[in-house]
mmCIF file with all atom_site columns, C-alpha atoms in Angstrom:
data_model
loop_
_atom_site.group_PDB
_atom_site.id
_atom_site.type_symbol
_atom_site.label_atom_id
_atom_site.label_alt_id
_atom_site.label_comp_id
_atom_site.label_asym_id
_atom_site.label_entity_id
_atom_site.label_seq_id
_atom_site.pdbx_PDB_ins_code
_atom_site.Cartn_x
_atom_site.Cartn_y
_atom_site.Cartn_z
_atom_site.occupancy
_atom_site.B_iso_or_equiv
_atom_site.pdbx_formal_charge
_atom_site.auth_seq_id
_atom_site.auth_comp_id
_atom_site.auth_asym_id
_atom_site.auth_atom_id
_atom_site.pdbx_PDB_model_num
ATOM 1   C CA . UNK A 1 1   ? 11.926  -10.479 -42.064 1.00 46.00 ? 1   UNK A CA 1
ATOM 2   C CA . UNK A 1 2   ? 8.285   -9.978  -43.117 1.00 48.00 ? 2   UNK A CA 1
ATOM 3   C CA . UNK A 1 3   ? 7.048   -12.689 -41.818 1.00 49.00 ? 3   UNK A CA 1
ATOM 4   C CA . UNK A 1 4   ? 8.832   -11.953 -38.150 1.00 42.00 ? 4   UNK A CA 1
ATOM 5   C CA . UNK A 1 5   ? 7.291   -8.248  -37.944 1.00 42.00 ? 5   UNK A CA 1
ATOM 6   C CA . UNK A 1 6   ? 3.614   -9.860  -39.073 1.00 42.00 ? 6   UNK A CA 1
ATOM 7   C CA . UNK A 1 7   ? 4.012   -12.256 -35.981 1.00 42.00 ? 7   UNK A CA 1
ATOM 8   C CA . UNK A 1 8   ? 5.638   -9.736  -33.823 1.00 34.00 ? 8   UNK A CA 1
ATOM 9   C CA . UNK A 1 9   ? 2.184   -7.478  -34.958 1.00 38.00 ? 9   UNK A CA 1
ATOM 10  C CA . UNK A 1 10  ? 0.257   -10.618 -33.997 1.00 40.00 ? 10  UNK A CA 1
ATOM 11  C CA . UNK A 1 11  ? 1.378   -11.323 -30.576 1.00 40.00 ? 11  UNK A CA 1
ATOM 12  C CA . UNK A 1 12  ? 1.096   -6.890  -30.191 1.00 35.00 ? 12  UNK A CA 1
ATOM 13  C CA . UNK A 1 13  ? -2.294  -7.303  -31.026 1.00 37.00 ? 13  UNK A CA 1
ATOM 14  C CA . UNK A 1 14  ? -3.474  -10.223 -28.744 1.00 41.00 ? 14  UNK A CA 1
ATOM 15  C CA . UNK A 1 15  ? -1.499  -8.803  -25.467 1.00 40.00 ? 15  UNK A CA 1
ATOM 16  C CA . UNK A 1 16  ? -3.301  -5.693  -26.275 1.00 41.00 ? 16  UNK A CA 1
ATOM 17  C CA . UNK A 1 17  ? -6.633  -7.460  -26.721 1.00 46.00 ? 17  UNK A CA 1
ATOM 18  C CA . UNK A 1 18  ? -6.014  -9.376  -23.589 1.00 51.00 ? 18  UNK A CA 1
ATOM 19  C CA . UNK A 1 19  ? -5.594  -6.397  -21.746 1.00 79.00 ? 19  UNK A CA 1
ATOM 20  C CA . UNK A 1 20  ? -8.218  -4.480  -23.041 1.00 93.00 ? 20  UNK A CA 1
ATOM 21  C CA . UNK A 1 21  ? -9.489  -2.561  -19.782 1.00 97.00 ? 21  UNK A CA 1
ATOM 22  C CA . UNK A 1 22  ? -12.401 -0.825  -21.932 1.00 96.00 ? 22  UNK A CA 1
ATOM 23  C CA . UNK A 1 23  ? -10.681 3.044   -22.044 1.00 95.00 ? 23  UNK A CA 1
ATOM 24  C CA . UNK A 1 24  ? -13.721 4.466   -23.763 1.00 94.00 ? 24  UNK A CA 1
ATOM 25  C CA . UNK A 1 25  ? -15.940 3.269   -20.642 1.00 96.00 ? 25  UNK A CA 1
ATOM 26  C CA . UNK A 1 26  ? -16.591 5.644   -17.999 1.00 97.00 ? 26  UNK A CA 1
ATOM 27  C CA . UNK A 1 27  ? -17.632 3.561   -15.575 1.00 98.00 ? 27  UNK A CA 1
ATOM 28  C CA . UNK A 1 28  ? -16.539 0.264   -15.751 1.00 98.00 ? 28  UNK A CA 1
ATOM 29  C CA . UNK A 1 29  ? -17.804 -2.479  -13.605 1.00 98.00 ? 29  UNK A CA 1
ATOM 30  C CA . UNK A 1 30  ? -16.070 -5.259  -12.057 1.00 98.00 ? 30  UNK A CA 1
ATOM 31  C CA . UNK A 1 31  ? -17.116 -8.436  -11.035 1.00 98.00 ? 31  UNK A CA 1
ATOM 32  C CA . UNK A 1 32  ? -15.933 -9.657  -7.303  1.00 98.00 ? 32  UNK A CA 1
ATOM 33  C CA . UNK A 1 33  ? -16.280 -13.332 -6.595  1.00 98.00 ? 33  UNK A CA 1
ATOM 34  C CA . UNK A 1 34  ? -15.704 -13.981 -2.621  1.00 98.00 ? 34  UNK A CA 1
ATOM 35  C CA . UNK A 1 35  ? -15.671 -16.850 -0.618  1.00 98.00 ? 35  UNK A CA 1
ATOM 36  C CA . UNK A 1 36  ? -18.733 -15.302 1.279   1.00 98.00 ? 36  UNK A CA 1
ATOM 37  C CA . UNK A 1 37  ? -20.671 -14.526 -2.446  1.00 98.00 ? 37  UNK A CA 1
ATOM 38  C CA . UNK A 1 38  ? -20.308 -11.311 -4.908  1.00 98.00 ? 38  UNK A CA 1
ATOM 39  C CA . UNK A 1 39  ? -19.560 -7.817  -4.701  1.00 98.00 ? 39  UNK A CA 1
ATOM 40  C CA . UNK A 1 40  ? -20.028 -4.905  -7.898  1.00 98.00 ? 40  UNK A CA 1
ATOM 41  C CA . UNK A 1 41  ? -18.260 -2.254  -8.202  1.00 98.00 ? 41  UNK A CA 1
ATOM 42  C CA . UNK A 1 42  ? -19.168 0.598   -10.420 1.00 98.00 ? 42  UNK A CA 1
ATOM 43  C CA . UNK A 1 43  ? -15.597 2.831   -11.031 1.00 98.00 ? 43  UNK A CA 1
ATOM 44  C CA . UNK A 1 44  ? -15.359 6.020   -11.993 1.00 98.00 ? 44  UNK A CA 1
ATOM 45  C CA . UNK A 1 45  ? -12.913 6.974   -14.855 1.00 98.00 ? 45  UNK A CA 1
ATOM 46  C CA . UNK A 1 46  ? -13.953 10.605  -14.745 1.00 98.00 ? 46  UNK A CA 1
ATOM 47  C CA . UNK A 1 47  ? -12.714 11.135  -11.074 1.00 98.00 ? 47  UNK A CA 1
ATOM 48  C CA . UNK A 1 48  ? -9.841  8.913   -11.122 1.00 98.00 ? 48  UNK A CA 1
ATOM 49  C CA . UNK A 1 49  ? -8.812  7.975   -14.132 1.00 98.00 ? 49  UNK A CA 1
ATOM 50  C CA . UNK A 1 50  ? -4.782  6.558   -13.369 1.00 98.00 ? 50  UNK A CA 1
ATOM 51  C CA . UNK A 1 51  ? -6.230  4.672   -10.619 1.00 98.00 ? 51  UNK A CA 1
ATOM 52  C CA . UNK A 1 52  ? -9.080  3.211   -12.176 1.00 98.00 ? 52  UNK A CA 1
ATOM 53  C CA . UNK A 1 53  ? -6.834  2.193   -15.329 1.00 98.00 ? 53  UNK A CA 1
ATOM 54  C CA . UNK A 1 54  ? -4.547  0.607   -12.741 1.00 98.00 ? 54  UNK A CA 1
ATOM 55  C CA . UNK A 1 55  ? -6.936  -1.272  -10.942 1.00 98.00 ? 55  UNK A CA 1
ATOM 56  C CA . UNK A 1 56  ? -7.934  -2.767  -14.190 1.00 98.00 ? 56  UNK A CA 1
ATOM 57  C CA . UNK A 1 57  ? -5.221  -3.642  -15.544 1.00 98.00 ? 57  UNK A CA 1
ATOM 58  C CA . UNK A 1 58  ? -4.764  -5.589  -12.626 1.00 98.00 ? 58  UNK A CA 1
ATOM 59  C CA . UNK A 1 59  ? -8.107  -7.093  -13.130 1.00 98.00 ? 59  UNK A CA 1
ATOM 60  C CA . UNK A 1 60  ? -7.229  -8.355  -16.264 1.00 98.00 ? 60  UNK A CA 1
ATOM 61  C CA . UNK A 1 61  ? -4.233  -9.298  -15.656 1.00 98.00 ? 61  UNK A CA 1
ATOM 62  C CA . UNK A 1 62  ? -5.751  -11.986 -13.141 1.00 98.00 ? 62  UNK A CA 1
ATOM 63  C CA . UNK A 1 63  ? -3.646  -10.328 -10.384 1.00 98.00 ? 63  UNK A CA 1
ATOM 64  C CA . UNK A 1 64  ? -6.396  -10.264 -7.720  1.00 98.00 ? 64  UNK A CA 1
ATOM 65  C CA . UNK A 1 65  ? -7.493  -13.771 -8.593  1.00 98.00 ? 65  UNK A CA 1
ATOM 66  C CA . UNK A 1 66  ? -7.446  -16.299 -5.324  1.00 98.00 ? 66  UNK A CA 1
ATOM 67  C CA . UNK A 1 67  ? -6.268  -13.491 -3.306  1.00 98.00 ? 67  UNK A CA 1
ATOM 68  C CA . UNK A 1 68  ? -7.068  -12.951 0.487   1.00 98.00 ? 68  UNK A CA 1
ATOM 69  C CA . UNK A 1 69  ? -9.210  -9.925  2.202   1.00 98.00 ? 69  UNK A CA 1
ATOM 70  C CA . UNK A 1 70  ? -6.147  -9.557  4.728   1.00 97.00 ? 70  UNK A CA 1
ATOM 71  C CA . UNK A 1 71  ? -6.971  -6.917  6.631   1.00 97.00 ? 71  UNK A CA 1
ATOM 72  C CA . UNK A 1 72  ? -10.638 -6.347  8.333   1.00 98.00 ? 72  UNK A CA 1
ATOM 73  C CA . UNK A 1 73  ? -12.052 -4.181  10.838  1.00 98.00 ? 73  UNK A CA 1
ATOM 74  C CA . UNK A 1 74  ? -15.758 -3.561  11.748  1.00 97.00 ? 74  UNK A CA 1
ATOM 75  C CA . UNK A 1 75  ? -17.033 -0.400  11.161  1.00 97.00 ? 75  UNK A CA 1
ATOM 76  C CA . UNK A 1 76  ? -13.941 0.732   9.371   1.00 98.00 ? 76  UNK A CA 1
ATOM 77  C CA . UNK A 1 77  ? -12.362 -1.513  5.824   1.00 98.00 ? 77  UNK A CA 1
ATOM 78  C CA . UNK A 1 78  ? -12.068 -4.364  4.401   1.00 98.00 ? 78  UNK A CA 1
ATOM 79  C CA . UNK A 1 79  ? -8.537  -4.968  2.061   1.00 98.00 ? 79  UNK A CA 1
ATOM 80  C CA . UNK A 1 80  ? -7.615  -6.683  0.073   1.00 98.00 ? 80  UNK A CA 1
ATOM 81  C CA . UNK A 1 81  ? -5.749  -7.097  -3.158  1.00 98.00 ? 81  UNK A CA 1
ATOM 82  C CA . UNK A 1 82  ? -1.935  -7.946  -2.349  1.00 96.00 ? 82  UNK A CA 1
ATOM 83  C CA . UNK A 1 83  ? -1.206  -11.520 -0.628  1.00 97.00 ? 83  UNK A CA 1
ATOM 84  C CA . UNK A 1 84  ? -1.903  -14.467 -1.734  1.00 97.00 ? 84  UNK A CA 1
ATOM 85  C CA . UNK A 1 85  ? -3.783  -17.222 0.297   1.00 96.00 ? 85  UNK A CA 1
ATOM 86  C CA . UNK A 1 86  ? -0.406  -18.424 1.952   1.00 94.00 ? 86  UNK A CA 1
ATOM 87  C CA . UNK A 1 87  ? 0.409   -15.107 3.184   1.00 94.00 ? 87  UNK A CA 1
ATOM 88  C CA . UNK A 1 88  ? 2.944   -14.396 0.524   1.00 95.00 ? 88  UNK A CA 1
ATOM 89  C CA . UNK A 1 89  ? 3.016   -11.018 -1.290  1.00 96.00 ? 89  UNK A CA 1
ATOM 90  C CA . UNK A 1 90  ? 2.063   -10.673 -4.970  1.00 97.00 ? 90  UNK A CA 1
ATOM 91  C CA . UNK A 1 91  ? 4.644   -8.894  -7.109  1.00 97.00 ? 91  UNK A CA 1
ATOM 92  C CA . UNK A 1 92  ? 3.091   -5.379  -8.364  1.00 98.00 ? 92  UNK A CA 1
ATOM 93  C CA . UNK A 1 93  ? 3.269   -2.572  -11.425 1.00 97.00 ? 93  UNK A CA 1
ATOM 94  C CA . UNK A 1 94  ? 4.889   0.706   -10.062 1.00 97.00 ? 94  UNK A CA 1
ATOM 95  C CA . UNK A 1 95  ? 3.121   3.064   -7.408  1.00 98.00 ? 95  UNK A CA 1
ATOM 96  C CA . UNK A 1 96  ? 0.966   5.575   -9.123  1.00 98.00 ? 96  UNK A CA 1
ATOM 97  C CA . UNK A 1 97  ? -0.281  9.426   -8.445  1.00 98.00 ? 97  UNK A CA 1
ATOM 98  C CA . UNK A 1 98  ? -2.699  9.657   -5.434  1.00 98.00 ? 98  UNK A CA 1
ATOM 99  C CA . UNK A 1 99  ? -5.813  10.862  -6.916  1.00 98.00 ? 99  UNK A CA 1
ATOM 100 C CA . UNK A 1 100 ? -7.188  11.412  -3.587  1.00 98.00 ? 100 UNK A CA 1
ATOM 101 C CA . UNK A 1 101 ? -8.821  15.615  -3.331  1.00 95.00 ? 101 UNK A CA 1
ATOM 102 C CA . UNK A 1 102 ? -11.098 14.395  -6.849  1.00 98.00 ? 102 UNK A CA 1
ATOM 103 C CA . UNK A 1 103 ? -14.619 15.003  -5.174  1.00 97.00 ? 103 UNK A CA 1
ATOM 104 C CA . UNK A 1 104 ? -15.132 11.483  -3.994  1.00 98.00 ? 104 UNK A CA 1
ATOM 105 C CA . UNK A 1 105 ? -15.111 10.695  -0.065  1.00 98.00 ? 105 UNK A CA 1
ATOM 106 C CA . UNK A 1 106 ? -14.273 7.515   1.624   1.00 98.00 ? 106 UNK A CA 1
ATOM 107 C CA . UNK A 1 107 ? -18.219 6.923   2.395   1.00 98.00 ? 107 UNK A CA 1
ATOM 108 C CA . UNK A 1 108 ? -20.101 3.800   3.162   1.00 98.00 ? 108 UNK A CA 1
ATOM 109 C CA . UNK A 1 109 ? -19.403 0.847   0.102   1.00 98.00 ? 109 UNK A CA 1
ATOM 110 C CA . UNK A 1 110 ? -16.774 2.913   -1.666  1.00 98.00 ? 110 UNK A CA 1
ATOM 111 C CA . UNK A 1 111 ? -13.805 1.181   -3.177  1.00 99.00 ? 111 UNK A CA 1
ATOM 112 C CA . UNK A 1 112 ? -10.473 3.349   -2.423  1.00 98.00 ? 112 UNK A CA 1
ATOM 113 C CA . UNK A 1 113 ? -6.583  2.321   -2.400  1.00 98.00 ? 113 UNK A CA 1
ATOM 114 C CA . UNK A 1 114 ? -4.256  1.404   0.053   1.00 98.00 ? 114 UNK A CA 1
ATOM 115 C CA . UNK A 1 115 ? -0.905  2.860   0.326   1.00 98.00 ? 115 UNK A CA 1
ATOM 116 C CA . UNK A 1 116 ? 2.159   3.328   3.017   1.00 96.00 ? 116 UNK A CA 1
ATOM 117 C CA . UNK A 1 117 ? 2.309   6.528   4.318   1.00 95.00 ? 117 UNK A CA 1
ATOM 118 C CA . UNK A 1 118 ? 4.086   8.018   1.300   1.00 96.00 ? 118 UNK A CA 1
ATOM 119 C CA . UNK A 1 119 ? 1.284   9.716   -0.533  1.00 97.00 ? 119 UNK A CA 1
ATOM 120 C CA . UNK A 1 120 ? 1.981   8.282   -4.179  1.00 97.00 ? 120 UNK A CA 1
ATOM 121 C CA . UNK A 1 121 ? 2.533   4.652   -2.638  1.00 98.00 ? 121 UNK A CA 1
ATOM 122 C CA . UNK A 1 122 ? -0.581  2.855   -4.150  1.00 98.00 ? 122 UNK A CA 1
ATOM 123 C CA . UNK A 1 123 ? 0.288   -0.268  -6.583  1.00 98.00 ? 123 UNK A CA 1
ATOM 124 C CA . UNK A 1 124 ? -2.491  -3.157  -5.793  1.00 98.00 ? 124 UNK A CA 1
ATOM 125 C CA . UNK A 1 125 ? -4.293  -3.304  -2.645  1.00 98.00 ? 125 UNK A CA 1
ATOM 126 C CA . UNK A 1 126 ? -7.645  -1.492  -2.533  1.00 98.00 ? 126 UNK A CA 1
ATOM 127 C CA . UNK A 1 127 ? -10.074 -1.356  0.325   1.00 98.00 ? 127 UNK A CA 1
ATOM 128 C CA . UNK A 1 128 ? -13.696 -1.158  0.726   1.00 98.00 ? 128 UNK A CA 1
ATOM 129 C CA . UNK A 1 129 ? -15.454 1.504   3.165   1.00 98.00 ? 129 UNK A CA 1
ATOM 130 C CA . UNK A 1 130 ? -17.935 -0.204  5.573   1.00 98.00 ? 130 UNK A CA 1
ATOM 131 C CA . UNK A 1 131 ? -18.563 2.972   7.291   1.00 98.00 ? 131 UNK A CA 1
ATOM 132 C CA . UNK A 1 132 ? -18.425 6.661   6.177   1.00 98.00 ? 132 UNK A CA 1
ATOM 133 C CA . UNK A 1 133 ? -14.433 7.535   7.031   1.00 98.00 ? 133 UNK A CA 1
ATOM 134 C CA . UNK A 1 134 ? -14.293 10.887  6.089   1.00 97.00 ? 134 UNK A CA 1
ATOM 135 C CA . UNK A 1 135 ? -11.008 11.172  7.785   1.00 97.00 ? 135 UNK A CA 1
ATOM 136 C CA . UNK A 1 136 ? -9.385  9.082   4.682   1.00 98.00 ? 136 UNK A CA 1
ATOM 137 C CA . UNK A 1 137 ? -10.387 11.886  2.570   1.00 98.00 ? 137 UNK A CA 1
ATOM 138 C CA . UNK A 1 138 ? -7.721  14.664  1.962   1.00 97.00 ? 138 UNK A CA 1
ATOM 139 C CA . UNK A 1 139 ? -7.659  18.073  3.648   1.00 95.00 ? 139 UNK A CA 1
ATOM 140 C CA . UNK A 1 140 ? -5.619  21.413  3.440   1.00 93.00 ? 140 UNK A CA 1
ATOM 141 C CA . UNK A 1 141 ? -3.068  19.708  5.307   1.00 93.00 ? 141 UNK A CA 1
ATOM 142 C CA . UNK A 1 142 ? -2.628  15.871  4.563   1.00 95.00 ? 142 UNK A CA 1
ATOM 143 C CA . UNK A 1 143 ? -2.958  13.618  1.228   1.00 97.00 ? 143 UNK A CA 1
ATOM 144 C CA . UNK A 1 144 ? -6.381  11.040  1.551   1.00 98.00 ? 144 UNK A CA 1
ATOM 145 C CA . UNK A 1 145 ? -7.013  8.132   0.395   1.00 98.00 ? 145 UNK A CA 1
ATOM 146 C CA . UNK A 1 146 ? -8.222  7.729   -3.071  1.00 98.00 ? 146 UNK A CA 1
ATOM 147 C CA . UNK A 1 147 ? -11.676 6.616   -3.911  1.00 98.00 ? 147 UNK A CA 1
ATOM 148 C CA . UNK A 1 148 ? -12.122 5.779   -7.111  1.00 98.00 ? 148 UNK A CA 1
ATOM 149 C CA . UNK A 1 149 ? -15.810 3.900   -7.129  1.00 98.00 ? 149 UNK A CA 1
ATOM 150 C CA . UNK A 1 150 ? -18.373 2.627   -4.941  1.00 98.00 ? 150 UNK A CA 1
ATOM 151 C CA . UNK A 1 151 ? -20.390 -1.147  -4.501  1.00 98.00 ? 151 UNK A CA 1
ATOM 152 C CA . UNK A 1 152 ? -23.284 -1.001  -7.012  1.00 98.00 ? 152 UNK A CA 1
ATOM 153 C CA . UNK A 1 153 ? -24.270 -4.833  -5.736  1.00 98.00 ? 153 UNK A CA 1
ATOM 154 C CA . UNK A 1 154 ? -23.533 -6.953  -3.154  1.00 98.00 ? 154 UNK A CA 1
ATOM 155 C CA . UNK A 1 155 ? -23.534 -4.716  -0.160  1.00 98.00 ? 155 UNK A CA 1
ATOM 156 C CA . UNK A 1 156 ? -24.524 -7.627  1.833   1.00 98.00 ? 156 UNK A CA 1
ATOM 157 C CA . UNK A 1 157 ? -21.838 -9.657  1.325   1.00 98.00 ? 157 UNK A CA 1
ATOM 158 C CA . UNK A 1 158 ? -19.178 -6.970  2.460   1.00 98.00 ? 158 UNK A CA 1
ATOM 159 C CA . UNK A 1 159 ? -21.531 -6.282  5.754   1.00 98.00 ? 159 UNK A CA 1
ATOM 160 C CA . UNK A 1 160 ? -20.722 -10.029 6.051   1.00 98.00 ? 160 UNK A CA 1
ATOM 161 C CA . UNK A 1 161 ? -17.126 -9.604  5.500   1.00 98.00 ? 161 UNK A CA 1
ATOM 162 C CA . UNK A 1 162 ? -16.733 -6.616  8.123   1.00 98.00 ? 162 UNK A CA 1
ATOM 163 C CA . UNK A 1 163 ? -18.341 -8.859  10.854  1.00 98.00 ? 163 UNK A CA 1
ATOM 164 C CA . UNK A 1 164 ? -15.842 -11.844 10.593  1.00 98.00 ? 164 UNK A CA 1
ATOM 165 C CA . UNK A 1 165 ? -13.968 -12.862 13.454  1.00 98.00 ? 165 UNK A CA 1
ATOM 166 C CA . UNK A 1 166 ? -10.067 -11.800 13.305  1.00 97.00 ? 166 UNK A CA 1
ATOM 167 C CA . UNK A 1 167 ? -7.018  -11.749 15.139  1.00 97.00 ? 167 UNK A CA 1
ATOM 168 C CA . UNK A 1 168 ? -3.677  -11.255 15.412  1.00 96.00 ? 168 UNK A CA 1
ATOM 169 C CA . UNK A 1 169 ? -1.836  -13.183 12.464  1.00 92.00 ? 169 UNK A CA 1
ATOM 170 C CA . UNK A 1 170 ? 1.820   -14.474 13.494  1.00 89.00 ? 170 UNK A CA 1
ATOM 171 C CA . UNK A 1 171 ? 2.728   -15.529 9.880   1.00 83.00 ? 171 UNK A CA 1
ATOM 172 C CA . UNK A 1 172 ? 2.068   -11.235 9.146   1.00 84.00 ? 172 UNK A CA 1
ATOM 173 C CA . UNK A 1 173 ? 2.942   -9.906  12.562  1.00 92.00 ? 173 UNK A CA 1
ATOM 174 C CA . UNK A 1 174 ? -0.086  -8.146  11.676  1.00 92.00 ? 174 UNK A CA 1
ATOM 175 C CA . UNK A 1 175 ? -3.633  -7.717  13.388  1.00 95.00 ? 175 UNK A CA 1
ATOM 176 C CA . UNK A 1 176 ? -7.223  -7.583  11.982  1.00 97.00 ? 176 UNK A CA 1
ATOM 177 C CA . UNK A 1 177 ? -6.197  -10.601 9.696   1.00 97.00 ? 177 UNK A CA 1
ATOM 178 C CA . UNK A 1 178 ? -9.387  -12.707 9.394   1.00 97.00 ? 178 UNK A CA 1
ATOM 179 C CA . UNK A 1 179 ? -9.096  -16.207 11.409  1.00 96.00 ? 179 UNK A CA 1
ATOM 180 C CA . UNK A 1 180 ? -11.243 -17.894 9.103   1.00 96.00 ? 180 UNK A CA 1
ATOM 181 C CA . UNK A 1 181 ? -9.543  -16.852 5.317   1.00 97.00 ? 181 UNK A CA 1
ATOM 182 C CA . UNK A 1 182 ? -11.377 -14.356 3.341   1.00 98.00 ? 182 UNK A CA 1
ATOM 183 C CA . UNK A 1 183 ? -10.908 -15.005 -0.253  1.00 98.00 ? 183 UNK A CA 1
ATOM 184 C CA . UNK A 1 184 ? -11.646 -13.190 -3.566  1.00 98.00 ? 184 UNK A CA 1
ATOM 185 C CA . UNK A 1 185 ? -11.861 -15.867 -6.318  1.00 98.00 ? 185 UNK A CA 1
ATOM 186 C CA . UNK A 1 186 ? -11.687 -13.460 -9.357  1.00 98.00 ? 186 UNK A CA 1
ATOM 187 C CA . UNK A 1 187 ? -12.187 -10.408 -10.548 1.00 98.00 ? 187 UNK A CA 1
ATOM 188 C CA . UNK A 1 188 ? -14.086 -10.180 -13.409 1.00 98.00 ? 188 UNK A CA 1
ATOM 189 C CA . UNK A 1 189 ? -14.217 -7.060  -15.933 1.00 98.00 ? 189 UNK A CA 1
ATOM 190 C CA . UNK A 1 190 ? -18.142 -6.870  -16.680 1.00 98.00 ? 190 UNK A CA 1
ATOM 191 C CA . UNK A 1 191 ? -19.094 -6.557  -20.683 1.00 96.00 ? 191 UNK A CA 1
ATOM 192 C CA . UNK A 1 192 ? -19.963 -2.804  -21.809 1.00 87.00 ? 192 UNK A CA 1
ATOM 193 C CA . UNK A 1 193 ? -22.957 -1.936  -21.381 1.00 71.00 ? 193 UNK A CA 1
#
């Protein structure tokens, strides 16, 4: 019996280490390897904390490795986050609280997350802002979008993802899919600083 509860303690403490998603760190960065070079993010666990522990956990999980930037339009977002190079969705964790209304706007190189049109719908996908869309942001009479961190490096590689060519795709029924697959690699939770 001992020896079962020691190994059950074992394999408790490794998942745990494995998932370590660095709760005493404020802001946390993550590493985005792209098909079209790297992106930073810088998050910010003061403002959003549920979201920012979700996207993580996701990060280490390896969720958003080899995933594709699905939807892209010019002057507006690029998303990503949920399908997999094929086209096929990636199963997800539950939908968490929208933690839109927390003092950060959907500005130029923020990181925010998708949702349906339910206001607690987030799970996975995330966008980037590649223009300031202030009307993603809450008001006195609708739920926004919740930012939860912005593009500390590699702002140059997301112009270059907002300018690709896309089109309608009929595997999604969906348009603003990229003709040309958009792909982030992996996700990488930086080292504390």
């Amino acid at each position: 019996m001992k020896s079962w509860i020691t190994a059950l303690s074992l394999l408790l403490t490794s998942h745990a280490m494995a998932l370590d998603i660095q709760p005493d760190t404020l802001y946390p960065q993550v590493k985005m390897d792209t098909s079209l070079g790297t992106i930073v993010v810088e998050l910010d666990r003061t403002r959003a904390p549920i979201t920012v522990d979700n996207f993580l956990t996701y990060v280490v999980q390896g969720h958003y490795d080899n995933t594709l930037f699905h939807r892209i339009i010019n002057e507006f977002v690029v998303q990503g986050g949920g399908l997999s190079p094929d086209f096929k969705e990636k199963p997800t964790h539950a939908e968490i609280v929208n933690e839109s209304g927390n003092g950060l706007s959907n500005s130029l190189g923020t990181i925010a997350m998708a949702r349906e049109m339910s206001p607690h719908s987030a799970t996975a996908q995330f966008y980037f802002n590649v223009a300031d869309n202030t009307r993603l942001d809450p008001s006195s009479r609708r739920w926004g979008y919740a930012v939860f961190g912005e593009v500390i490096s590699g702002m140059e590689v997301l112009q270059a993802m907002s300018n690709v060519a896309t089109g309608h795709n009929q595997t999604l029924n969906w348009p603003d899919v990229p003709i040309q697959p958009v792909i982030l690699n992996k996700a990488t939770l930086l080292p504390r600083n």
